mmCIF file of C-alpha atoms in Angstrom:
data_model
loop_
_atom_site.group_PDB
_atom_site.id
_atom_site.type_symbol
_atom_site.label_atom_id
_atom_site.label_comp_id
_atom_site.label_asym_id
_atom_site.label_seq_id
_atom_site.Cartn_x
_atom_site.Cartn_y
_atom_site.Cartn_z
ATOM 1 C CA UNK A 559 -65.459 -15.281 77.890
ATOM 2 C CA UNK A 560 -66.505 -12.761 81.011
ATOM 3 C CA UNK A 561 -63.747 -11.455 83.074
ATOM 4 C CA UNK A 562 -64.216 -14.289 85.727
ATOM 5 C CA UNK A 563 -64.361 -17.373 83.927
ATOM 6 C CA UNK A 564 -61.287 -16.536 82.216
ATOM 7 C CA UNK A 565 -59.243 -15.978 85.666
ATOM 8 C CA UNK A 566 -60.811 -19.401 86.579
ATOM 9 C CA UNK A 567 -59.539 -20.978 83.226
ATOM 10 C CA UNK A 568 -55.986 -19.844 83.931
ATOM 11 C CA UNK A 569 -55.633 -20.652 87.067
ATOM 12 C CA UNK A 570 -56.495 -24.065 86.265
ATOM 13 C CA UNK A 571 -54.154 -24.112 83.651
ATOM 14 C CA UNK A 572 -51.270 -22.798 85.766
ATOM 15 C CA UNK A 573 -52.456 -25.568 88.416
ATOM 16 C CA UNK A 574 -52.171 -28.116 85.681
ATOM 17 C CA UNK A 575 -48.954 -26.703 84.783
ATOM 18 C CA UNK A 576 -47.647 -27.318 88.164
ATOM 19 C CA UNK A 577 -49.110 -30.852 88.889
ATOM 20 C CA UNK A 578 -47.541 -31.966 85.985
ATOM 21 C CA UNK A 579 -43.845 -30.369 86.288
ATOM 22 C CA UNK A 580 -43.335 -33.474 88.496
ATOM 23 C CA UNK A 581 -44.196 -35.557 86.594
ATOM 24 C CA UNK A 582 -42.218 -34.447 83.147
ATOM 25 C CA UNK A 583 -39.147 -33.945 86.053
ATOM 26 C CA UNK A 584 -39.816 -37.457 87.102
ATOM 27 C CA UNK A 585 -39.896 -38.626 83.600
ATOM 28 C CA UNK A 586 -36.648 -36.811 82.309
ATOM 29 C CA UNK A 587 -34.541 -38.461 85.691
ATOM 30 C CA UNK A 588 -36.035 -41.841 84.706
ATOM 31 C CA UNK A 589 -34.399 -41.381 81.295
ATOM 32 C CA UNK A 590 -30.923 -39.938 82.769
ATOM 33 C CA UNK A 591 -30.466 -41.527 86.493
ATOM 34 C CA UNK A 592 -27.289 -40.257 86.453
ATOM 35 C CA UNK A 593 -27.116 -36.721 85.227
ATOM 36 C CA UNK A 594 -25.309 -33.844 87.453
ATOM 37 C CA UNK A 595 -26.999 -31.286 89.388
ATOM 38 C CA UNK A 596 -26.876 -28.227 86.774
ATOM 39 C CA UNK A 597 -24.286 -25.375 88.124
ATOM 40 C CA UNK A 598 -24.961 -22.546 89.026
ATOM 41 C CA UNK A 599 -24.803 -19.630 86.101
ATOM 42 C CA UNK A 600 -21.550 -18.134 85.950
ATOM 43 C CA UNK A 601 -20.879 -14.699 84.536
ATOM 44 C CA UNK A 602 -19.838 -15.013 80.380
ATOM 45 C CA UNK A 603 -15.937 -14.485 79.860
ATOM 46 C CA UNK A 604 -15.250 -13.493 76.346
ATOM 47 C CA UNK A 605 -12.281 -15.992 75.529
ATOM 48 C CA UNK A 606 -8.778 -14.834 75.371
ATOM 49 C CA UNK A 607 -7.354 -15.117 71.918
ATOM 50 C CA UNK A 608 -3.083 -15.238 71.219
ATOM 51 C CA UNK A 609 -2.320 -12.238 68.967
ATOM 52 C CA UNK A 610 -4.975 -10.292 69.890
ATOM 53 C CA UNK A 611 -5.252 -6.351 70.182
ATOM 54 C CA UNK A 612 -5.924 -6.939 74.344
ATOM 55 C CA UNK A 613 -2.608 -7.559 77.042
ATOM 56 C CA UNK A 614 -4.415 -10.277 78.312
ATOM 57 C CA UNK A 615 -3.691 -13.414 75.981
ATOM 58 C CA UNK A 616 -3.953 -16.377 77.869
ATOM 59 C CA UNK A 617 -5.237 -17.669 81.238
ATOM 60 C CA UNK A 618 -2.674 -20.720 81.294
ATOM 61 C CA UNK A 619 0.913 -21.281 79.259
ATOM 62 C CA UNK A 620 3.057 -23.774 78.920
ATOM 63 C CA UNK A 621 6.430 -24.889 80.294
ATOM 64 C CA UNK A 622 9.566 -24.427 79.425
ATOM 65 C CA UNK A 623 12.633 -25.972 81.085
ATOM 66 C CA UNK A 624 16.459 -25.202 81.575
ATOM 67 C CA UNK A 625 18.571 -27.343 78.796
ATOM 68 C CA UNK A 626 20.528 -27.474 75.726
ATOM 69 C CA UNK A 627 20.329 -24.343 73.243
ATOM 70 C CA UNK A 628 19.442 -25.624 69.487
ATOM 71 C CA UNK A 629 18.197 -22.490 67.788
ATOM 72 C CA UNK A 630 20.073 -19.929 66.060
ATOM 73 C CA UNK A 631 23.239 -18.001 67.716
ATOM 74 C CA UNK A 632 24.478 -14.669 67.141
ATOM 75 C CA UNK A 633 28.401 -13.768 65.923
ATOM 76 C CA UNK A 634 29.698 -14.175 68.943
ATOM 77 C CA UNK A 635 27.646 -17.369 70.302
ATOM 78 C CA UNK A 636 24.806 -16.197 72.186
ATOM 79 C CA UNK A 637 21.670 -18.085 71.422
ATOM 80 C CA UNK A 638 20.081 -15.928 68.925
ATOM 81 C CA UNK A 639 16.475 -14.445 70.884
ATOM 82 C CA UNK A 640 16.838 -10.741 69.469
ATOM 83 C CA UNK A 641 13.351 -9.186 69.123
ATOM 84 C CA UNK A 642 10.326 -7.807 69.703
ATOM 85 C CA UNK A 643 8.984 -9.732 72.942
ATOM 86 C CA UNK A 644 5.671 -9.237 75.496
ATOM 87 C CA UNK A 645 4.077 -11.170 77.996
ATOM 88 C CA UNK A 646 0.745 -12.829 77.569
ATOM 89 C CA UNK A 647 -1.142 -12.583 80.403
ATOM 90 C CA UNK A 648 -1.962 -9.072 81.447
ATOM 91 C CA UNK A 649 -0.010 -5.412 82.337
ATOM 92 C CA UNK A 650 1.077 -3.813 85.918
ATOM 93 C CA UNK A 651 -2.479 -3.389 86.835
ATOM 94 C CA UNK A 652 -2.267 -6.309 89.564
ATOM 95 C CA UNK A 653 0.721 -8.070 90.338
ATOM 96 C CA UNK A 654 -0.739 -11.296 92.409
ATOM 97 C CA UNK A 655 -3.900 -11.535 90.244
ATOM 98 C CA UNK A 656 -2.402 -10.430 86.484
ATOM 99 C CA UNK A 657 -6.385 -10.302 84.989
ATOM 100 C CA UNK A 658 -8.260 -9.387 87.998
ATOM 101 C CA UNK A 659 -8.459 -5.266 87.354
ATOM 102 C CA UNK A 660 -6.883 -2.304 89.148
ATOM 103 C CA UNK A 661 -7.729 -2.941 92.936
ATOM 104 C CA UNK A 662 -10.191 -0.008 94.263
ATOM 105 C CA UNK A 663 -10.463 1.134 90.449
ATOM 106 C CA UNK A 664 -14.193 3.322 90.012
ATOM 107 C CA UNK A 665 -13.835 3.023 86.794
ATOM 108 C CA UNK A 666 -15.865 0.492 84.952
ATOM 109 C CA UNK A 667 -13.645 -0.218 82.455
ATOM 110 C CA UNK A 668 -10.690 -1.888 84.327
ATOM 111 C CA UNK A 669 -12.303 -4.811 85.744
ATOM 112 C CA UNK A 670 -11.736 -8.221 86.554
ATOM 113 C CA UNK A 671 -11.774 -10.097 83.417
ATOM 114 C CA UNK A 672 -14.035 -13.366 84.690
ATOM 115 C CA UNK A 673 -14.500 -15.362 87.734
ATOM 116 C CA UNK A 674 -10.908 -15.730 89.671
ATOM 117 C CA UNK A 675 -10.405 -19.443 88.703
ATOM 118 C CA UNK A 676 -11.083 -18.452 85.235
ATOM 119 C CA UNK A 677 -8.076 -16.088 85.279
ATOM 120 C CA UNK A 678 -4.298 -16.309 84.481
ATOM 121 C CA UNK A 679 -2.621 -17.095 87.874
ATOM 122 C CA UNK A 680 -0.691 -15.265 90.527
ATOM 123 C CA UNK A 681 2.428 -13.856 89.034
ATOM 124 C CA UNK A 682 3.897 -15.183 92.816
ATOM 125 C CA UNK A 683 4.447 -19.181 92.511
ATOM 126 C CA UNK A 684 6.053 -19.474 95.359
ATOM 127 C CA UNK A 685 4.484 -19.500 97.970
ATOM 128 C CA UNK A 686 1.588 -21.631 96.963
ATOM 129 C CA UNK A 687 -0.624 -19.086 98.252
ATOM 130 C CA UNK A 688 0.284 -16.833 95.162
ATOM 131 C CA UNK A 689 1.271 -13.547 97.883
ATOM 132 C CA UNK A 690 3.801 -11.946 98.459
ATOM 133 C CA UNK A 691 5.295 -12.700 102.241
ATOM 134 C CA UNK A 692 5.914 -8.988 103.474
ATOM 135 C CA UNK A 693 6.634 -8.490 107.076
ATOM 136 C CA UNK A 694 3.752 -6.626 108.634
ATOM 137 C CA UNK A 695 4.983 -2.980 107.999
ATOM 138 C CA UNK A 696 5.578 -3.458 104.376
ATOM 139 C CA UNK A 697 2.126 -4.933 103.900
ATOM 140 C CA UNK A 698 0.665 -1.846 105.242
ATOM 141 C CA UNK A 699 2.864 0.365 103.326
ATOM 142 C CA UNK A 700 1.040 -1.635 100.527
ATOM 143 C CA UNK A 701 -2.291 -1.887 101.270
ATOM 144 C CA UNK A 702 -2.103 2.231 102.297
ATOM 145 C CA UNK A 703 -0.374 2.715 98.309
ATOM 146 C CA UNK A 704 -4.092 0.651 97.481
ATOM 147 C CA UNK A 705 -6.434 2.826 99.234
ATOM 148 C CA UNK A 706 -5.046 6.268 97.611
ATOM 149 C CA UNK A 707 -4.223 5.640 94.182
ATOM 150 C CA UNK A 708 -7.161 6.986 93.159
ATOM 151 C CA UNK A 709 -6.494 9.392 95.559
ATOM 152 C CA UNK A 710 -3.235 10.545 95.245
ATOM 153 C CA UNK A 711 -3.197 13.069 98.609
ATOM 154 C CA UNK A 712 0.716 12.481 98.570
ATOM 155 C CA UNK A 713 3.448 11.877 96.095
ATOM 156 C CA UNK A 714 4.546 8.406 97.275
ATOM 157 C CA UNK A 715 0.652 7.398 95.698
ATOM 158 C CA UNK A 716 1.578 8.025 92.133
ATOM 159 C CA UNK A 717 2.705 5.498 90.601
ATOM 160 C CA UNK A 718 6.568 6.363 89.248
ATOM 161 C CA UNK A 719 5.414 5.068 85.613
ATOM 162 C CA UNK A 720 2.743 7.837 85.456
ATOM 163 C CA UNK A 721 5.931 10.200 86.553
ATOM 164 C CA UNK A 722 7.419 8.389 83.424
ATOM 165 C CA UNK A 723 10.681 6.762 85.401
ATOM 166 C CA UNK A 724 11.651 3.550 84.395
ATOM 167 C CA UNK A 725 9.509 0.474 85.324
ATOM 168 C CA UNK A 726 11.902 -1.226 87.307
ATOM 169 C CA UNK A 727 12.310 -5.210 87.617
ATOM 170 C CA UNK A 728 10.358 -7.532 87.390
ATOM 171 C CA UNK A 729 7.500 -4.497 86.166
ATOM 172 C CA UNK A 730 9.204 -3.506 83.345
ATOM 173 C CA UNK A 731 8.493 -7.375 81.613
ATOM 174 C CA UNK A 732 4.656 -6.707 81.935
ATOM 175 C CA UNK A 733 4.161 -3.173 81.311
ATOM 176 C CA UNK A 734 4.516 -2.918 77.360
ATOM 177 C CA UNK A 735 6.260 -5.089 74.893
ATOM 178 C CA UNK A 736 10.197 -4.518 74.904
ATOM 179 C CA UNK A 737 13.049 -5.368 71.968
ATOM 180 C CA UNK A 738 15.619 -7.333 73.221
ATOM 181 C CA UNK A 739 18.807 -6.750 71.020
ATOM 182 C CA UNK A 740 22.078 -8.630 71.706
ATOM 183 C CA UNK A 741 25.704 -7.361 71.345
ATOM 184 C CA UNK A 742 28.981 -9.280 72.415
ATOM 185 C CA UNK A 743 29.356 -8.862 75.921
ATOM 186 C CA UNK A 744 26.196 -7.806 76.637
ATOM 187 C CA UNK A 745 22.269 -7.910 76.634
ATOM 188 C CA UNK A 746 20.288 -4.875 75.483
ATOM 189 C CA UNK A 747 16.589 -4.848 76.687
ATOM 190 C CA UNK A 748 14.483 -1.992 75.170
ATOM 191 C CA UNK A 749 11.378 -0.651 77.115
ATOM 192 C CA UNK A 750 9.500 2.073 75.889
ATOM 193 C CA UNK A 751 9.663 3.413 79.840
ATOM 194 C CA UNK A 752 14.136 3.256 79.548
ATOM 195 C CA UNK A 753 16.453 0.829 78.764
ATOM 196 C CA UNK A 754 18.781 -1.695 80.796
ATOM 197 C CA UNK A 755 21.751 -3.809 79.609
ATOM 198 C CA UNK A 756 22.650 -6.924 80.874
ATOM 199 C CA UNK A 757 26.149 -7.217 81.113
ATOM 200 C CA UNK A 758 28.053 -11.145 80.192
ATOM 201 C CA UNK A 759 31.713 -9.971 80.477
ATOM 202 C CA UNK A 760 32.120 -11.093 84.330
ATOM 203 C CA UNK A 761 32.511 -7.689 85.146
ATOM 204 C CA UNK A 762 31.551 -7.307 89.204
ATOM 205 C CA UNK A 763 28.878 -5.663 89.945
ATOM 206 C CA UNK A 764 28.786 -1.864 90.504
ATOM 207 C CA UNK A 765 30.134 -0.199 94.069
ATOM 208 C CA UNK A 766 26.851 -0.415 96.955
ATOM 209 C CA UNK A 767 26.351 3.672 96.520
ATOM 210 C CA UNK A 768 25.271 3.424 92.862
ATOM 211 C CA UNK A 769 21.891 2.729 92.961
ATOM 212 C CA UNK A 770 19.620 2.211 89.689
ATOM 213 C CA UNK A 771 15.816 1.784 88.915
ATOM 214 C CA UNK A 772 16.244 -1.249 86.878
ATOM 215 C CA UNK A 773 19.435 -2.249 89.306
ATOM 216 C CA UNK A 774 22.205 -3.484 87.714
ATOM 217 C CA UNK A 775 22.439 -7.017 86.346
ATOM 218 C CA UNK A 776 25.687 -9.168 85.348
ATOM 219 C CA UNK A 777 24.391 -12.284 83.403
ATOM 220 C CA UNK A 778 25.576 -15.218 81.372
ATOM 221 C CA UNK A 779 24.445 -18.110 79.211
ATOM 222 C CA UNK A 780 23.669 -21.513 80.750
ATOM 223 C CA UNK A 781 22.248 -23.704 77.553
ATOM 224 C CA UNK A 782 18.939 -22.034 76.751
ATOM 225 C CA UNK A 783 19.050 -20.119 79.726
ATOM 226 C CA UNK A 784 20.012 -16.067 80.570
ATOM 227 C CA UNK A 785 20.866 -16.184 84.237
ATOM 228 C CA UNK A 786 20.999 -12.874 85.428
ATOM 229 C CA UNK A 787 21.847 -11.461 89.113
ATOM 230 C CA UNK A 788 20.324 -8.041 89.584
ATOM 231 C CA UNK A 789 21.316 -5.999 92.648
ATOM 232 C CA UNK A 790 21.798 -1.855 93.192
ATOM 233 C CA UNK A 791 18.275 -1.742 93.542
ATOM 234 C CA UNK A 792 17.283 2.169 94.209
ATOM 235 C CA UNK A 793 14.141 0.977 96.310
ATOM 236 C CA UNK A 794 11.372 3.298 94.371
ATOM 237 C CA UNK A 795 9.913 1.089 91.911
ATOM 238 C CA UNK A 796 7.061 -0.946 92.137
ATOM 239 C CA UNK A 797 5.794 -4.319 90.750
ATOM 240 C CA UNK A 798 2.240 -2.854 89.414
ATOM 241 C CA UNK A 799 -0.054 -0.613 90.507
ATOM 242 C CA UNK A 800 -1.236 -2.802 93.493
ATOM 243 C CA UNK A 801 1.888 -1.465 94.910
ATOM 244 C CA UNK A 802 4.305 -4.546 95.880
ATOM 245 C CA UNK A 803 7.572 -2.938 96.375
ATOM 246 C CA UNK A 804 11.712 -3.952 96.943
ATOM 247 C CA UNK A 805 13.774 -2.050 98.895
ATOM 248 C CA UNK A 806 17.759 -0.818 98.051
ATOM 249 C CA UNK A 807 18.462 -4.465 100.094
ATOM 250 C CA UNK A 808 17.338 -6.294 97.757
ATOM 251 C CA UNK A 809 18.844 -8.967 95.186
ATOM 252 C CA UNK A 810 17.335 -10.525 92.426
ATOM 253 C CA UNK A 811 18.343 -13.828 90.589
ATOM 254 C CA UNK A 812 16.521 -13.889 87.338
ATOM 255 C CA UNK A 813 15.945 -17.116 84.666
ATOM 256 C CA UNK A 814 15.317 -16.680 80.987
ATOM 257 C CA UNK A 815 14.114 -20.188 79.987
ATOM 258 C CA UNK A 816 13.643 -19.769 75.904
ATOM 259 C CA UNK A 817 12.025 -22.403 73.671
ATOM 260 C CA UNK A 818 14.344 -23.902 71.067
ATOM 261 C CA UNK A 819 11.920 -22.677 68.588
ATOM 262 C CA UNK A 820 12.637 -18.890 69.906
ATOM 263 C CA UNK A 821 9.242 -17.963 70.236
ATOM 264 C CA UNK A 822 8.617 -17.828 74.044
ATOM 265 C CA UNK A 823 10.429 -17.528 77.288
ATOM 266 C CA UNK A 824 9.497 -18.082 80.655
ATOM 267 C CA UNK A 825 10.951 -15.364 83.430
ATOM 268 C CA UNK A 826 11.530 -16.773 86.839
ATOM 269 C CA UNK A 827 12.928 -14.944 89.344
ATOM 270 C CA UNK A 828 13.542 -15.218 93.019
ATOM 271 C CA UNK A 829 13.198 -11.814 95.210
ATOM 272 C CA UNK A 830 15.205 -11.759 98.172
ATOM 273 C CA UNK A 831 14.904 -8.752 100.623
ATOM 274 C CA UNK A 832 15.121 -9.685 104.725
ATOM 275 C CA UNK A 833 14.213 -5.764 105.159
ATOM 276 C CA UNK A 834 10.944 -6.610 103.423
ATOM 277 C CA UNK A 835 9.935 -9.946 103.228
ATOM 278 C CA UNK A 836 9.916 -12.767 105.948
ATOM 279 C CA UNK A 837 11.366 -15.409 102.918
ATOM 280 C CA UNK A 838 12.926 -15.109 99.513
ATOM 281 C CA UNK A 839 9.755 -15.751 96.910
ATOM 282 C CA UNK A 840 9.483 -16.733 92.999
ATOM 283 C CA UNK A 841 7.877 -14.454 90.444
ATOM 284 C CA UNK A 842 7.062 -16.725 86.831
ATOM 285 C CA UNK A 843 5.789 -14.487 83.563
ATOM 286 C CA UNK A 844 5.301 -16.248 80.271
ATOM 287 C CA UNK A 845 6.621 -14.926 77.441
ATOM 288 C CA UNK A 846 6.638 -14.351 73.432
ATOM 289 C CA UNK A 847 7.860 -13.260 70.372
ATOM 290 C CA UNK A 848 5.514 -10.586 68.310
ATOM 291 C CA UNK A 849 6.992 -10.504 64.260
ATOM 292 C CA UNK A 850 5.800 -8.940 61.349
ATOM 293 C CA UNK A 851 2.921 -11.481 61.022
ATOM 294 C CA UNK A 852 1.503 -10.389 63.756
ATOM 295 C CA UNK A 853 -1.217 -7.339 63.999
ATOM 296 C CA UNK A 854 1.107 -4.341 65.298
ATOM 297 C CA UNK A 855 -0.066 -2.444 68.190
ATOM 298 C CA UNK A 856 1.003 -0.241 71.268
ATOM 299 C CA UNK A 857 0.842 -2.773 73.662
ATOM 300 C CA UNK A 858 2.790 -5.857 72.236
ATOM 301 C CA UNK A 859 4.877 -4.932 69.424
ATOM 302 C CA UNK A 860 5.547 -1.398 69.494
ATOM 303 C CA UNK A 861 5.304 -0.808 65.341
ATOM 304 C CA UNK A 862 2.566 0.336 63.489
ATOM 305 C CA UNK A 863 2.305 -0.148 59.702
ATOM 306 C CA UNK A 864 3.713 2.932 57.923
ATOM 307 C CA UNK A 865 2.316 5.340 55.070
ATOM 308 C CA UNK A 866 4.068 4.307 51.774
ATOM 309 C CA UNK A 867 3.200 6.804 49.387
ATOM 310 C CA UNK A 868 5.764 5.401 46.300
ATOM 311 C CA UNK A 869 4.063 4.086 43.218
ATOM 312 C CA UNK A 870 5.815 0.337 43.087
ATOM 313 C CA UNK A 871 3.403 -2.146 45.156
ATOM 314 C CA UNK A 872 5.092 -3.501 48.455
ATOM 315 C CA UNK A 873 4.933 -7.252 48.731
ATOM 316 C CA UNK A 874 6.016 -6.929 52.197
ATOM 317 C CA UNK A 875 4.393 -4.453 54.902
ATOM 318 C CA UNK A 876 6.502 -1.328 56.259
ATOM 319 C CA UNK A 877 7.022 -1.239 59.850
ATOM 320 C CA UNK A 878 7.753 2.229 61.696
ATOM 321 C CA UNK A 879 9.097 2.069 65.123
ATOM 322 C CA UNK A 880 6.980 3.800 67.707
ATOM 323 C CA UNK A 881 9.440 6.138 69.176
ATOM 324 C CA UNK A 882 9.747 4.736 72.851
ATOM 325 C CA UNK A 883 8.481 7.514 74.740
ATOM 326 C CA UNK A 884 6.599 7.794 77.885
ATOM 327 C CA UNK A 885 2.835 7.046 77.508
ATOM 328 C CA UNK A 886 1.532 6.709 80.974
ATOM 329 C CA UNK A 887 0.648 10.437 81.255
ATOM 330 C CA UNK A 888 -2.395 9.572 78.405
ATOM 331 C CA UNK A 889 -4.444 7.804 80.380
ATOM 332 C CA UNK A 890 -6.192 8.520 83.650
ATOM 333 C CA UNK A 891 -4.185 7.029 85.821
ATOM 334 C CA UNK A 892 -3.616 7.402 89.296
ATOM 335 C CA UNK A 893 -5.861 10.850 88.553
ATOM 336 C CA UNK A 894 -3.487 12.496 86.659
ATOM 337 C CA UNK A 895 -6.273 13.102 83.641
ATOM 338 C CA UNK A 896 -9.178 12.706 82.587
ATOM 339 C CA UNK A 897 -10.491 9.665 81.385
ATOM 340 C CA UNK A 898 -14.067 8.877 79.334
ATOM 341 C CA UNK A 899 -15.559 5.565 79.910
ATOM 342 C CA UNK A 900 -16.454 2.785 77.312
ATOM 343 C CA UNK A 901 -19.796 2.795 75.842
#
């Protein structure tokens, strides 16, 4: 076959081609007259798996409502909800969108995990909108804290946790896992970033010039419930790295909603500040509980299995306690080191 007739044989075979796509179209419609319009190709999520090694563990969660406690209770008759505990949708890397990446980030790795409506919801969910309503000035001061954490020209762009203070509230419930231990009178929480104790006596809260990163919270039991009222704020945390912020004015009335069961929680808390925002809004974070059947690692459950070097086999894994140190500095963060991508 010369050069010629087979160009002329395959164009008529690409013109038969597309005379009869039609057709086999027209055919395949007659079969399904009712079949939707295919959608558009979305970009593959890998799926989200509870337990996992990752922070992000679920794009939806269940809940759980205020009632009567039925689980276990400590000596002096707290419900029982001591513990290693984490949330399950993603760190401080964006506070209104928990698994949609560091805002501005140039770094590959750190990027929004799916389409939006494919990922875990604003941590705001109240307003509907899923913001938070700052006055004008504060949402500048915001935005500005956006456009210069990679660029850190002043101090007020690095983000306190990569200075190692304490995480503040709410933050401090989605930066690591924590160990909540419980005492009468009072309600230790453990973070790896500081600690803060919740106190149940009734004492009032401390005088207006004492002011304290995670504030200071007076709390008591209602049912399943920790209701806790958080004020003393010292103004310098922030809620993630996008930068949401509350100043020394504001208060903070906190819900612990645990399961019967004891293995979750839900957190919701309503932020007042009229220095900040134009209305008081409602933060929710799900919740769990990480035990010893559960893979150990930095970012839940802050244990990792130890070296037993005895000659009698353990039935039952050893569990060292990370010491709780700061562990921002690692990373490359806010420029502060360098950081190798992922191949």
């Amino acid at each position: 076959m010369n050069t010629s007739r087979s160009a002329l044989v395959s164009g008529l075979a690409i013109s038969v081609m597309l005379t009869a796509a039609p057709s086999l179209y027209a055919a395949d419609e007659t079969k399904k007259p009712d079949a939707p319009a295919a959608k558009p190709a979305q970009p593959a999520t890998k799926p989200l798996k509870l337990g996992g090694p990752g922070i992000e563990q679920e794009r939806s969660f269940p809940k759980i409502v205020s009632g009567k406690w039925t689980g276990p209770k400590t000596a002096d008759g707290q419900p029982d909800v001591q513990g290693h505990w984490s949330n399950t949708i993603a760190n401080h890397n964006n506070f209104t969108d928990p698994q949609g990446g560091i805002l501005n980030d140039p770094n590959p790795n750190r990027v929004a995990k799916g389409p939006r409506e494919e990922r875990a919801p604003s941590r705001v969910s109240d307003p509907a909108d899923g913001q938070v309503p700052f006055q004008p000035w504060a949402l500048d001061k915001v935005k500005d804290f956006q456009a210069h954490f990679h660029d850190p020209v002043k101090p007020e762009y690095i983000e306190p946790l990569a200075r190692c203070a304490p995480g503040g509230i709410p933050k401090s419930l989605f930066w690591h896992g924590y160990e909540i231990s419980q005492y009468p009178g009072y309600v230790l929480f453990q973070f790896n970033s500081g600690t803060r104790i919740i106190h149940l006596d009734g004492k009032p809260h401390l005088p207006d010039n004492i002011k304290l990163w995670n504030g200071d919270s007076r709390g008591h039991w209602e049912g399943n419930t920790l209701v806790v009222d958080v004020t003393n704020q010292n103004g310098k945390a922030l809620f993630g790295r996008s930068g949401e912020f509350i100043s020394e004015n504001g208060h903070i009335q906190e819900r612990y909603i645990f399961s019967n069961d004891g293995d979750r929680y839900t957190y919701e808390a309503v932020l007042s500040d009229p220095t900040v925002y134009t209305r008081p809004f409602t933060v929710t974070v799900p919740a769990r509980k990480w035990t010893a059947k559960d893979q150990p690692n930095g970012w839940h459950f802050e244990v990792e299995p130890a070296n037993y070097t005895g000659k009698v086999a353990l039935k039952e894994p050893i569990l060292d306690q990370y010491e709780r140190v700061c562990a921002e500095n690692n990373g490359g963060f806010g420029l502060v080191a360098a950081e190798e991508p992922k191949k």
